[in-house]
Amino acid sequence: MTKKKQLIIAAVGAAVLTALCAVLIIIVFTSGKSEPEKGGKEITIEIVAKDSNFSEKYDTDEEYLGDFLENEKLIGFDTTEYGRFITSANGIEADANAQEWWAVYVNGEMAVTGVDQTVIEDGSVYRLELTVGW
Amino acid sequence: MVKKEREKLRAERIARTALMGAVLFVSQAALAFLPNIEIVTLLIVIFARRFGREAAAACFVYVCLTALSSGFGVWWAVYLVIWPAFSLLAYALRRIDSWALWAVINGAFGLFFGAFFALAYLPYSRSFALSYWISGIPWDITHCIGNFFVALLLGRPLDAGVKRISNLIER
């Protein structure tokens, strides 16, 4: 391939890359979080860790899972630029040295947002599961 | 070829592979304070063009050193595939001698870096893989821009430097 041909391909490639970046930026800005529901909701909280299983139903007016879990004193957390990062649940600490962390599941599916962006929906089951490995 | 000469060549290759792996690791650690700006991609291209498939072996050395310093995890399994695969791609495209074109290739690799990881998470949870990819897009774009300019500005001088060093060693 001649040098000139390679330069033309590079110019076209750079234009395609720029366009792709623009499309991806649009995807980031349009994939926003859902709007919270006002009023009372009945939810189930499950906390699963090692040999301990916790499951409890709650009535709440809270809109976001992070606020609810903190108010019910169900979690310990560090505040980061991305919101609350759960360090313990139901008194059980995640050992970061052993690569332990708390995974959040909503109705059996791993949450796609952090607890501070997870909107509480009536009838939902929220599970905190001590997970090993990242 | 005499047996002694063959053994010398093999020893040379092993030493070169280890050295390349160490250089990749050190270069990654040196720029770790700049999020998603790295010269590992460019060095792999240079090594693959000059030393062929030895660069893929060097990638394994690099990935193992990274795991020893940062721990093992899902990301490590992805690294184990992604870097040697990229070095083999660079080897396949070794006839490209325009650093502008390499800048585009490296930029594209940076842009899709997060997507490769998301693929690894697909069997685990589709929604998690998608959210993982989308939440990392700003970092992928940084990676893309960084890779593009690093290759465009440093490709030629670094390639010349590696050529000079390898000529000195071979002499």
XYZ file of C-alpha atoms in Angstrom:
305
model
C 0.000 0.000 0.000
C 1.427 3.403 -0.957
C 2.036 6.085 1.654
C -0.573 8.339 0.002
C -3.222 5.599 0.157
C -2.440 5.002 3.842
C -2.833 8.724 4.566
C -6.226 8.811 2.817
C -7.381 5.784 4.859
C -6.072 7.491 8.026
C -8.044 10.678 7.232
C -11.251 8.714 6.559
C -10.619 6.602 9.696
C -10.115 9.720 11.823
C -13.412 11.145 10.526
C -15.223 7.859 11.305
C -13.684 7.773 14.806
C -14.819 11.359 15.463
C -18.356 10.518 14.299
C -18.370 7.394 16.500
C -17.277 9.452 19.515
C -20.136 11.894 18.847
C -22.674 9.016 18.641
C -21.333 7.502 21.873
C -21.583 10.857 23.668
C -25.250 11.049 22.580
C -25.807 7.496 23.927
C -24.324 8.524 27.299
C -26.537 11.617 27.572
C -29.745 9.891 26.477
C -29.432 6.823 28.723
C -30.591 8.701 31.843
C -32.070 7.263 35.021
C -35.826 6.703 35.428
C -38.009 9.179 37.336
C -38.802 8.337 40.977
C -42.341 7.487 42.146
C -43.901 9.629 44.903
C -45.841 8.096 47.817
C -45.802 4.789 49.676
C -44.211 1.652 48.254
C -43.918 -1.859 49.616
C -40.539 -3.414 48.973
C -38.504 -6.412 50.079
C -34.892 -6.157 51.162
C -32.724 -9.265 51.128
C -29.156 -9.382 52.408
C -27.186 -12.477 51.489
C -23.703 -13.091 52.863
C -21.690 -16.176 53.666
C -23.916 -18.116 56.114
C -26.325 -15.270 56.854
C -29.641 -14.614 55.082
C -31.834 -11.617 55.845
C -35.211 -10.885 54.249
C -37.698 -8.239 55.347
C -40.667 -6.348 53.864
C -40.787 -2.550 54.285
C -43.225 0.261 53.566
C -41.414 3.407 52.488
C -41.904 6.835 50.947
C -38.221 7.095 50.002
C -37.499 7.533 46.309
C -33.961 6.189 46.078
C -32.534 2.939 47.460
C -29.425 4.598 48.927
C -31.478 6.969 51.141
C -33.751 4.121 52.258
C -30.888 1.763 53.169
C -29.126 4.504 55.133
C -32.272 5.609 57.010
C -33.051 1.997 57.957
C -29.409 1.627 59.099
C -29.064 -1.429 56.884
C -25.751 -0.388 55.345
C -22.421 1.192 56.136
C -20.889 3.125 53.259
C -18.170 5.414 51.996
C -19.245 8.558 50.159
C -17.537 8.775 46.776
C -17.883 11.099 43.800
C -20.260 8.483 42.322
C -22.435 8.351 45.465
C -22.608 5.828 48.299
C -20.263 2.848 48.036
C -21.559 0.072 50.314
C -18.914 -1.256 52.691
C -21.162 -3.271 55.019
C -24.721 -4.568 55.084
C -26.640 -5.812 58.099
C -23.403 -5.375 60.079
C -21.348 -7.618 57.772
C -18.235 -5.882 56.430
C -16.920 -6.572 52.932
C -13.191 -7.327 53.139
C -11.640 -5.416 50.235
C -8.343 -7.271 50.747
C -10.186 -10.503 49.953
C -11.829 -8.764 46.932
C -15.237 -8.793 48.653
C -17.882 -6.251 47.624
C -21.630 -5.779 47.875
C -23.468 -6.407 44.634
C -26.968 -4.929 44.316
C -29.717 -6.887 42.554
C -33.130 -5.539 41.584
C -35.759 -8.259 41.096
C -33.000 -10.822 40.540
C -31.086 -8.770 37.939
C -27.822 -7.047 38.799
C -28.546 -3.308 39.245
C -27.453 -1.138 36.335
C -26.988 1.886 38.607
C -25.469 2.573 42.020
C -27.756 2.634 45.093
C -28.015 6.428 44.912
C -29.437 6.265 41.375
C -31.597 3.170 41.917
C -35.232 4.310 41.988
C -37.469 2.468 44.487
C -40.432 0.832 42.753
C -43.476 -0.632 44.463
C -43.323 -4.438 44.825
C -39.648 -4.709 43.960
C -37.144 -6.983 45.675
C -33.722 -5.472 46.359
C -30.952 -7.895 47.229
C -27.517 -7.027 48.579
C -25.185 -9.927 48.018
C -21.642 -10.234 49.335
C -19.647 -11.079 46.224
C -16.025 -12.159 45.891
C -13.742 -11.132 43.006
C -13.639 -8.167 40.657
C 22.504 -24.031 12.087
C 24.845 -25.316 14.799
C 23.203 -26.342 18.063
C 25.114 -23.693 20.058
C 23.961 -20.885 17.760
C 20.363 -22.065 17.973
C 20.520 -22.061 21.780
C 21.995 -18.565 21.745
C 19.129 -17.381 19.558
C 16.583 -18.966 21.876
C 18.171 -17.341 24.928
C 18.147 -14.015 23.090
C 14.452 -14.373 22.311
C 13.570 -15.258 25.910
C 15.559 -12.292 27.227
C 14.001 -9.945 24.650
C 10.475 -11.153 25.453
C 11.040 -10.648 29.183
C 12.535 -7.210 28.569
C 9.626 -6.133 26.345
C 7.127 -7.385 28.954
C 8.953 -5.425 31.664
C 9.038 -2.265 29.519
C 5.270 -2.566 28.917
C 4.642 -2.975 32.637
C 6.878 -0.072 33.674
C 5.421 2.236 31.006
C 1.911 1.397 32.198
C 2.841 1.998 35.850
C 4.633 5.267 35.014
C 1.524 6.724 33.357
C -1.003 5.205 35.775
C -1.625 8.656 37.296
C -3.122 9.809 33.968
C -6.492 8.066 33.645
C -6.692 6.074 30.387
C -3.655 7.726 28.834
C -1.090 5.027 28.098
C 1.715 4.099 25.723
C 1.288 0.316 26.096
C -0.797 0.126 22.905
C 1.832 2.031 20.912
C 4.721 -0.017 22.338
C 2.899 -3.250 21.438
C 2.520 -2.000 17.856
C 6.232 -1.131 17.696
C 7.291 -4.464 19.240
C 4.936 -6.481 17.005
C 6.179 -4.756 13.835
C 9.822 -5.248 14.797
C 9.869 -8.568 16.659
C 6.764 -10.307 15.287
C 5.011 -12.874 17.424
C 7.497 -12.388 20.281
C 5.394 -9.310 21.114
C 2.405 -11.570 21.901
C 4.582 -13.491 24.380
C 5.727 -10.155 25.839
C 2.056 -9.268 26.326
C 1.628 -12.406 28.464
C 4.614 -11.312 30.588
C 3.056 -7.840 30.914
C -0.384 -9.200 31.860
C 1.132 -11.552 34.462
C 3.175 -8.718 36.003
C 0.037 -6.547 36.124
C -1.856 -9.324 37.913
C 0.961 -9.764 40.434
C 0.809 -6.051 41.275
C -2.967 -5.479 41.082
C -4.464 -8.907 41.817
C -6.402 -11.354 39.673
C -10.000 -10.846 38.524
C -12.337 -10.930 35.538
C -10.463 -7.939 34.084
C -7.281 -10.021 34.114
C -8.860 -12.768 31.971
C -9.883 -10.058 29.471
C -6.348 -8.605 29.529
C -4.977 -12.085 28.872
C -6.895 -12.188 25.586
C -7.081 -8.555 24.534
C -3.380 -7.554 24.582
C -1.880 -10.618 22.841
C -4.749 -10.457 20.300
C -3.966 -6.809 19.612
C -0.265 -7.589 19.184
C -1.144 -10.314 16.647
C -3.362 -7.808 14.816
C -0.489 -5.307 14.769
C 1.786 -8.065 13.459
C -0.724 -8.869 10.702
C -0.825 -5.165 9.749
C 2.967 -4.723 10.045
C 3.287 -3.426 6.464
C 1.465 -0.213 7.449
C 4.200 2.395 7.849
C 2.056 5.524 8.223
C 1.909 6.588 11.866
C -1.234 8.580 11.066
C -2.939 5.300 10.167
C -1.563 3.590 13.281
C -2.933 6.535 15.286
C -6.410 5.765 13.910
C -6.055 2.018 14.600
C -4.827 2.646 18.164
C -7.582 5.226 18.692
C -10.220 2.706 17.575
C -8.721 0.097 19.920
C -8.996 2.599 22.800
C -12.575 3.463 21.876
C -13.696 -0.183 21.930
C -11.594 -1.193 24.949
C -14.564 -0.947 27.343
C -16.793 -2.800 24.887
C -14.373 -5.771 24.895
C -14.716 -5.921 28.687
C -18.499 -5.621 28.421
C -18.454 -8.684 26.124
C -16.828 -10.660 28.933
C -19.661 -9.647 31.285
C -22.402 -10.614 28.760
C -22.827 -14.224 29.955
C -23.051 -12.915 33.553
C -25.792 -10.326 32.969
C -26.768 -8.579 29.736
C -28.035 -5.440 31.473
C -24.899 -5.237 33.628
C -22.689 -5.584 30.527
C -24.613 -2.805 28.777
C -24.531 -0.443 31.752
C -20.852 -1.244 32.300
C -20.105 -0.283 28.705
C -22.253 2.884 28.710
C -20.921 4.140 32.059
C -17.369 3.701 30.751
C -17.893 5.488 27.416
C -16.400 8.821 28.600
C -13.256 6.883 29.623
C -13.223 5.020 26.294
C -13.336 8.360 24.461
C -10.416 9.612 26.602
C -8.578 6.370 25.779
C -9.304 6.865 22.056
C -8.067 10.473 21.976
C -5.018 9.586 24.090
C -4.061 6.597 21.925
C -4.545 8.633 18.736
C -2.227 11.476 19.753
C 0.326 9.240 21.512
C 0.765 7.202 18.305
C 0.699 10.268 16.071
C 3.302 12.179 18.086
C 5.463 9.414 19.586
C 5.133 6.625 17.004
C 8.025 7.575 14.755
C 10.553 8.636 17.460
C 9.801 5.642 19.714
C 10.039 3.246 16.759
C 13.403 4.758 15.818
C 14.573 4.467 19.442
C 13.591 0.783 19.682
C 15.325 0.119 16.344
C 18.511 1.794 17.600
C 18.517 -0.130 20.881
C 17.863 -3.483 19.185
C 20.685 -2.801 16.675
C 23.059 -1.995 19.550
C 22.138 -5.223 21.353
C 22.503 -7.344 18.223
C 25.931 -5.932 17.401
